[in-house]
Each structure stands twice: as C-alpha cells, then as structure tokens.
Amino acid sequence: MSVPLYQAKAELFRTLGHPVRIRVLELLQDGPKPVRDLLAVVEVEASNLSQQLAVLRRAGLVTSHRDGPLVMYALSTSDVADLLAAGRRILGAVLTDRDALLDELRAGGPAR
Amino acid sequence: MSVPLYQAKAELFRTLGHPVRIRVLELLQDGPKPVRDLLAVVEVEASNLSQQLAVLRRAGLVTSHRDGPLVMYALSTSDVADLLAAGRRILGAVLTDRDALLDELRAGGPAR
DNA sequence: TGTTGAGTTGAACAATCCTGCAAGTGCTAA
DNA sequence: TTAGCACTTGCAGGATTGTTCAACTCAACA
C-alpha cells in the first residue's frame, strides 16, 4: 500500500479539524447550498471560504458544480453526517466528564 | 458559551489528525495497554510517542495511570471507537468514489 | 463590448505543529 | 544508595497550515 491506512485516516480527520470547514459541512447536511448562502452564515472572507471549500473538495468530502451564476456545494456522501454525529457524541461524553471533574475539584473532592 | 461549539468540534477532529495518535487509539480499542507495548508497535521515538499521548490526554480521549513501573493508557470512553469506525466508513466511501473516477478516467470515460 | 456579481487561485507572511535531543522524575531491584 | 528501566518534559529547529491581498475566470446583462 502506498499510503498506509492510518495516514489516510489521519488526513481525513485533519480535514475536519478547522472551524470553518466543520460549519460548512454542518450547513450542507440540510442539503446543497450555493457559496453565497454559506458566506452569509459563516463570517469569513470570500477568498478564505473558497480556500476551505477547496480543501474539502480535495478530500472528497464535498462536490461542487456551477448552476448559472452560482456554484453549488453538496456533501459527497451522507456518511459525512454520521461522522459529525459521532463527533458530537464524543464531545458530549468528554465535556461532561470534564465538568464532573471540575465540580469535584470545586467541592474539594475525593482526591483530597 | 466561551468556546463556540464548532470550534470545540474542530479541535476534537484535529486531535485525531495525526497518524501516531490514530494508531494509538486503534490499539487501545482492544483494551488498556502500557506505553511499552504501544512503543513496540508504533515505530517512533519514546519522547515523540509521549508527546502524542499528552495531546490525547489533554483532549480527554484517553486516561492514564501508573501501575508499578509501567504507565497504562486506556480510552476514556468507548465512543472513541465509534468515531474511528465512522471514519473508516467514510474513508471507504470516499476512496471507492475516487477509484471509480480514476477508472472512468483510464477508460476515457463519459466526460469525453 | 463592457461591466458587474460570484467565486477561485496564487503568493507571501504569520501562526501552529512536529520531531528529536537533552535532561529530569519515579519506581524497583541489586 | 546506586543503577537502570520506563516515561515525561522543555526546548529548538524545520515543516505545515491558515489568512489575506491582489489578480483572474466565468456567466449574465446592459
């Protein structure tokens, strides 16, 4: 294998590791949208958004095609939504654990 | 909220975006392991592995505790395994799409 | 044909991340 | 109490990323 599997996985996750890219993917979960609409929600320069869209395109997570004067973007597979959902679940688990620890700490908990 | 949710999500994914960290998490899916064992499988300097473990610890994805002379690591929640599985699925979808395109290209497919 | 709106691309600079080396901590056994 | 594993931590580079500005393409329309 030219690129080890775990490296491909790492690249996939790294692609998701950017606030703007995450937001775009979440917005696209509701269906295809033109750049125009994304730009209205995600407050960032047009060229910046375009760069991030290019990253998502290269990774194969989204597809784009021109529709008249607009360029439309869509998730390339609904599996992307699953991945985001899994991320949300983990974040929930990790953050509540962290809060629990924090509460313990505040209460001068078990460890002391 | 002090840290927007989508930024926390991005950080989570970025944490997974490194080959060594991915491998460690996959190894830990089979149960807790000492650094020693991880080091034997993941070919990297001890200090490097330690740095990556620290990243995973800070992100709350793994926990560690000393057991005699060894330090044991474990996944902090089984949700992590779900996330990895979702990643694998997507990678499958994206890569087969890519291969299909590649095949089309080789065959001088539809586009021409 | 020229102009305007919608996006993209290239390039430079700044910010971040990775890696490896050297030094340090903790435990255990001689 | 010294030696020796088993790890961790603190940097100092070098390598990657991210952001922005300017320039460019494409389509629609006056």
GROMACS .gro file of C-alpha atoms (C1' of nucleotides) in nm:
model
  284
    1MET     CA    1   0.000   0.000   0.000
    2SER     CA    2   0.148   0.334  -0.100
    3VAL     CA    3  -0.021   0.538   0.173
    4PRO     CA    4  -0.072   0.350   0.498
    5LEU     CA    5  -0.432   0.334   0.602
    6TYR     CA    6  -0.377   0.512   0.931
    7GLN     CA    7  -0.223   0.801   0.747
    8ALA     CA    8  -0.525   0.833   0.519
    9LYS     CA    9  -0.743   0.831   0.828
   10ALA     CA   10  -0.535   1.099   0.993
   11GLU     CA   11  -0.568   1.315   0.683
   12LEU     CA   12  -0.943   1.270   0.682
   13PHE     CA   13  -0.972   1.384   1.041
   14ARG     CA   14  -0.732   1.669   0.991
   15THR     CA   15  -0.951   1.787   0.708
   16LEU     CA   16  -1.236   1.818   0.957
   17GLY     CA   17  -1.012   1.996   1.204
   18HIS     CA   18  -1.100   2.352   1.116
   19PRO     CA   19  -1.394   2.559   1.244
   20VAL     CA   20  -1.496   2.694   0.905
   21ARG     CA   21  -1.481   2.354   0.742
   22ILE     CA   22  -1.689   2.199   1.020
   23ARG     CA   23  -1.951   2.469   0.989
   24VAL     CA   24  -1.973   2.426   0.614
   25LEU     CA   25  -2.024   2.051   0.646
   26GLU     CA   26  -2.292   2.102   0.906
   27LEU     CA   27  -2.472   2.352   0.687
   28LEU     CA   28  -2.457   2.113   0.394
   29GLN     CA   29  -2.626   1.842   0.597
   30ASP     CA   30  -2.955   2.019   0.523
   31GLY     CA   31  -2.896   1.988   0.152
   32PRO     CA   32  -2.692   2.152  -0.125
   33LYS     CA   33  -2.622   2.523  -0.094
   34PRO     CA   34  -2.458   2.792  -0.306
   35VAL     CA   35  -2.138   2.953  -0.179
   36ARG     CA   36  -2.339   3.272  -0.146
   37ASP     CA   37  -2.552   3.122   0.132
   38LEU     CA   38  -2.257   2.969   0.313
   39LEU     CA   39  -2.085   3.302   0.304
   40ALA     CA   40  -2.385   3.473   0.458
   41VAL     CA   41  -2.372   3.242   0.761
   42VAL     CA   42  -2.002   3.180   0.807
   43GLU     CA   43  -1.843   3.513   0.873
   44VAL     CA   44  -1.520   3.496   0.686
   45GLU     CA   45  -1.369   3.649   0.373
   46ALA     CA   46  -1.487   3.505   0.044
   47SER     CA   47  -1.138   3.400  -0.052
   48ASN     CA   48  -1.088   3.229   0.280
   49LEU     CA   49  -1.412   3.035   0.247
   50SER     CA   50  -1.309   2.941  -0.103
   51GLN     CA   51  -0.979   2.805   0.025
   52GLN     CA   52  -1.154   2.593   0.284
   53LEU     CA   53  -1.402   2.466   0.026
   54ALA     CA   54  -1.109   2.366  -0.189
   55VAL     CA   55  -0.967   2.163   0.099
   56LEU     CA   56  -1.299   1.983   0.142
   57ARG     CA   57  -1.321   1.921  -0.231
   58ARG     CA   58  -0.969   1.778  -0.250
   59ALA     CA   59  -1.051   1.547   0.039
   60GLY     CA   60  -1.357   1.426  -0.150
   61LEU     CA   61  -1.599   1.527   0.125
   62VAL     CA   62  -1.799   1.767  -0.089
   63THR     CA   63  -1.876   1.810  -0.457
   64SER     CA   64  -1.945   2.131  -0.644
   65HIS     CA   65  -2.094   2.230  -0.975
   66ARG     CA   66  -2.188   2.556  -1.133
   67ASP     CA   67  -2.554   2.639  -1.166
   68GLY     CA   68  -2.589   2.952  -1.372
   69PRO     CA   69  -2.414   3.231  -1.190
   70LEU     CA   70  -2.386   3.033  -0.863
   71VAL     CA   71  -2.163   2.748  -0.754
   72MET     CA   72  -2.347   2.483  -0.557
   73TYR     CA   73  -2.187   2.263  -0.295
   74ALA     CA   74  -2.313   1.934  -0.151
   75LEU     CA   75  -2.188   1.655   0.074
   76SER     CA   76  -2.040   1.383  -0.143
   77THR     CA   77  -2.180   1.112   0.084
   78SER     CA   78  -2.423   1.106   0.372
   79ASP     CA   79  -2.161   0.918   0.574
   80VAL     CA   80  -2.013   1.259   0.644
   81ALA     CA   81  -2.318   1.340   0.852
   82ASP     CA   82  -2.263   1.021   1.053
   83LEU     CA   83  -1.908   1.123   1.128
   84LEU     CA   84  -2.021   1.463   1.251
   85ALA     CA   85  -2.284   1.299   1.469
   86ALA     CA   86  -2.024   1.065   1.619
   87GLY     CA   87  -1.807   1.367   1.689
   88ARG     CA   88  -2.092   1.539   1.866
   89ARG     CA   89  -2.149   1.234   2.085
   90ILE     CA   90  -1.785   1.213   2.188
   91LEU     CA   91  -1.767   1.579   2.259
   92GLY     CA   92  -2.065   1.537   2.485
   93ALA     CA   93  -1.903   1.249   2.672
   94VAL     CA   94  -1.568   1.422   2.707
   95LEU     CA   95  -1.711   1.754   2.814
   96THR     CA   96  -1.941   1.612   3.079
   97ASP     CA   97  -1.651   1.409   3.217
   98ARG     CA   98  -1.451   1.724   3.230
   99ASP     CA   99  -1.730   1.914   3.403
  100ALA     CA  100  -1.771   1.635   3.655
  101LEU     CA  101  -1.402   1.661   3.736
  102LEU     CA  102  -1.431   2.034   3.761
  103ASP     CA  103  -1.720   2.003   4.003
  104GLU     CA  104  -1.523   1.756   4.213
  105LEU     CA  105  -1.236   1.996   4.218
  106ARG     CA  106  -1.458   2.283   4.325
  107ALA     CA  107  -1.607   2.071   4.601
  108GLY     CA  108  -1.259   1.979   4.725
  109GLY     CA  109  -1.350   1.628   4.617
  110PRO     CA  110  -1.221   1.271   4.662
  111ALA     CA  111  -0.857   1.334   4.583
  112ARG     CA  112  -0.807   1.541   4.892
  113MET     CA  113  -2.059   2.992   2.557
  114SER     CA  114  -1.694   3.090   2.577
  115VAL     CA  115  -1.574   2.849   2.309
  116PRO     CA  116  -1.815   2.809   2.020
  117LEU     CA  117  -1.927   2.453   1.976
  118TYR     CA  118  -1.794   2.424   1.624
  119GLN     CA  119  -1.453   2.524   1.746
  120ALA     CA  120  -1.454   2.252   2.010
  121LYS     CA  121  -1.554   2.007   1.739
  122ALA     CA  122  -1.274   2.122   1.514
  123GLU     CA  123  -1.026   2.074   1.796
  124LEU     CA  124  -1.153   1.725   1.858
  125PHE     CA  125  -1.105   1.626   1.497
  126ARG     CA  126  -0.769   1.792   1.475
  127THR     CA  127  -0.660   1.586   1.772
  128LEU     CA  128  -0.735   1.276   1.567
  129GLY     CA  129  -0.549   1.418   1.270
  130HIS     CA  130  -0.214   1.256   1.329
  131PRO     CA  131  -0.102   0.907   1.224
  132VAL     CA  132   0.057   0.818   1.556
  133ARG     CA  133  -0.243   0.934   1.755
  134ILE     CA  134  -0.480   0.737   1.532
  135ARG     CA  135  -0.273   0.424   1.571
  136VAL     CA  136  -0.263   0.460   1.947
  137LEU     CA  137  -0.638   0.497   1.969
  138GLU     CA  138  -0.689   0.193   1.749
  139LEU     CA  139  -0.455  -0.013   1.961
  140LEU     CA  140  -0.636   0.094   2.275
  141GLN     CA  141  -0.966  -0.028   2.133
  142ASP     CA  142  -0.856  -0.379   2.236
  143GLY     CA  143  -0.818  -0.267   2.595
  144PRO     CA  144  -0.571  -0.077   2.815
  145LYS     CA  145  -0.203  -0.103   2.730
  146PRO     CA  146   0.125   0.017   2.878
  147VAL     CA  147   0.332   0.270   2.685
  148ARG     CA  148   0.589  -0.004   2.647
  149ASP     CA  149   0.355  -0.207   2.425
  150LEU     CA  150   0.246   0.091   2.220
  151LEU     CA  151   0.606   0.178   2.163
  152ALA     CA  152   0.680  -0.171   2.038
  153VAL     CA  153   0.413  -0.140   1.767
  154VAL     CA  154   0.428   0.226   1.671
  155GLU     CA  155   0.776   0.291   1.542
  156VAL     CA  156   0.858   0.629   1.680
  157GLU     CA  157   1.088   0.775   1.945
  158ALA     CA  158   0.971   0.735   2.302
  159SER     CA  159   0.963   1.111   2.353
  160ASN     CA  160   0.755   1.157   2.040
  161LEU     CA  161   0.503   0.896   2.148
  162SER     CA  162   0.489   1.060   2.488
  163GLN     CA  163   0.410   1.395   2.330
  164GLN     CA  164   0.129   1.247   2.126
  165LEU     CA  165  -0.009   1.071   2.431
  166ALA     CA  166  -0.007   1.402   2.611
  167VAL     CA  167  -0.215   1.554   2.330
  168LEU     CA  168  -0.468   1.273   2.358
  169ARG     CA  169  -0.476   1.311   2.735
  170ARG     CA  170  -0.533   1.687   2.718
  171ALA     CA  171  -0.817   1.630   2.472
  172GLY     CA  172  -0.973   1.387   2.720
  173LEU     CA  173  -0.971   1.096   2.475
  174VAL     CA  174  -0.752   0.871   2.688
  175THR     CA  175  -0.672   0.832   3.054
  176SER     CA  176  -0.351   0.711   3.211
  177HIS     CA  177  -0.238   0.582   3.546
  178ARG     CA  178   0.079   0.435   3.677
  179ASP     CA  179   0.083   0.066   3.754
  180GLY     CA  180   0.407  -0.021   3.924
  181PRO     CA  181   0.688   0.064   3.685
  182LEU     CA  182   0.454   0.094   3.386
  183VAL     CA  183   0.214   0.365   3.279
  184MET     CA  184  -0.113   0.228   3.146
  185TYR     CA  185  -0.330   0.405   2.890
  186ALA     CA  186  -0.694   0.344   2.807
  187LEU     CA  187  -0.971   0.503   2.600
  188SER     CA  188  -1.167   0.737   2.822
  189THR     CA  189  -1.495   0.640   2.657
  190SER     CA  190  -1.598   0.374   2.410
  191ASP     CA  191  -1.749   0.647   2.194
  192VAL     CA  192  -1.398   0.697   2.063
  193ALA     CA  193  -1.421   0.359   1.896
  194ASP     CA  194  -1.746   0.469   1.728
  195LEU     CA  195  -1.579   0.774   1.589
  196LEU     CA  196  -1.295   0.568   1.446
  197ALA     CA  197  -1.545   0.330   1.290
  198ALA     CA  198  -1.733   0.620   1.131
  199GLY     CA  199  -1.403   0.746   0.995
  200ARG     CA  200  -1.330   0.409   0.842
  201ARG     CA  201  -1.670   0.404   0.673
  202ILE     CA  202  -1.624   0.746   0.519
  203LEU     CA  203  -1.278   0.667   0.405
  204GLY     CA  204  -1.422   0.363   0.232
  205ALA     CA  205  -1.691   0.569   0.060
  206VAL     CA  206  -1.455   0.846  -0.046
  207LEU     CA  207  -1.183   0.615  -0.169
  208THR     CA  208  -1.411   0.396  -0.376
  209ASP     CA  209  -1.564   0.707  -0.532
  210ARG     CA  210  -1.217   0.822  -0.614
  211ASP     CA  211  -1.124   0.487  -0.762
  212ALA     CA  212  -1.438   0.484  -0.970
  213LEU     CA  213  -1.344   0.824  -1.109
  214LEU     CA  214  -0.993   0.702  -1.173
  215ASP     CA  215  -1.125   0.402  -1.363
  216GLU     CA  216  -1.351   0.624  -1.572
  217LEU     CA  217  -1.056   0.841  -1.650
  218ARG     CA  218  -0.843   0.547  -1.754
  219ALA     CA  219  -1.121   0.417  -1.978
  220GLY     CA  220  -1.156   0.756  -2.145
  221GLY     CA  221  -1.498   0.762  -1.983
  222PRO     CA  222  -1.821   0.968  -2.004
  223ALA     CA  223  -1.665   1.311  -1.995
  224ARG     CA  224  -1.516   1.266  -2.339
  225DT     C1'  225  -1.836   4.502  -2.582
  226DG     C1'  226  -1.803   4.636  -2.119
  227DT     C1'  227  -1.944   4.585  -1.659
  228DT     C1'  228  -2.084   4.369  -1.257
  229DG     C1'  229  -2.166   3.989  -0.934
  230DA     C1'  230  -1.994   3.525  -0.783
  231DG     C1'  231  -1.606   3.251  -0.689
  232DT     C1'  232  -1.136   3.085  -0.741
  233DT     C1'  233  -0.637   3.091  -0.742
  234DG     C1'  234  -0.151   3.230  -0.631
  235DA     C1'  235   0.170   3.405  -0.321
  236DA     C1'  236   0.355   3.591   0.094
  237DC     C1'  237   0.370   3.629   0.575
  238DA     C1'  238   0.229   3.470   1.030
  239DA     C1'  239   0.088   3.124   1.334
  240DT     C1'  240   0.099   2.630   1.460
  241DC     C1'  241   0.253   2.188   1.476
  242DC     C1'  242   0.616   1.800   1.472
  243DT     C1'  243   1.032   1.586   1.572
  244DG     C1'  244   1.439   1.480   1.813
  245DC     C1'  245   1.772   1.577   2.166
  246DA     C1'  246   1.895   1.650   2.627
  247DA     C1'  247   1.769   1.645   3.084
  248DG     C1'  248   1.462   1.506   3.452
  249DT     C1'  249   1.117   1.205   3.753
  250DG     C1'  250   0.955   0.758   3.960
  251DC     C1'  251   0.981   0.307   4.065
  252DT     C1'  252   1.237  -0.131   4.160
  253DA     C1'  253   1.596  -0.426   4.249
  254DA     C1'  254   2.070  -0.513   4.342
  255DT     C1'  255   2.214   0.427   4.751
  256DT     C1'  256   2.317   0.346   4.319
  257DA     C1'  257   2.189   0.165   3.871
  258DG     C1'  258   1.867   0.111   3.528
  259DC     C1'  259   1.428   0.077   3.315
  260DA     C1'  260   1.001   0.340   3.183
  261DC     C1'  261   0.834   0.754   3.072
  262DT     C1'  262   0.778   1.265   3.057
  263DT     C1'  263   0.909   1.747   2.982
  264DG     C1'  264   1.144   2.155   2.780
  265DC     C1'  265   1.311   2.338   2.406
  266DA     C1'  266   1.494   2.449   1.925
  267DG     C1'  267   1.483   2.393   1.472
  268DG     C1'  268   1.212   2.273   1.043
  269DA     C1'  269   0.792   2.171   0.817
  270DT     C1'  270   0.276   2.254   0.763
  271DT     C1'  271  -0.124   2.547   0.788
  272DG     C1'  272  -0.402   2.947   0.786
  273DT     C1'  273  -0.512   3.417   0.641
  274DT     C1'  274  -0.517   3.790   0.346
  275DC     C1'  275  -0.446   4.067  -0.074
  276DA     C1'  276  -0.437   4.105  -0.547
  277DA     C1'  277  -0.534   3.923  -0.977
  278DC     C1'  278  -0.810   3.621  -1.251
  279DT     C1'  279  -1.220   3.338  -1.464
  280DC     C1'  280  -1.698   3.277  -1.578
  281DA     C1'  281  -2.177   3.394  -1.662
  282DA     C1'  282  -2.543   3.728  -1.719
  283DC     C1'  283  -2.695   4.152  -1.877
  284DA     C1'  284  -2.699   4.643  -2.020
   0.00000   0.00000   0.00000
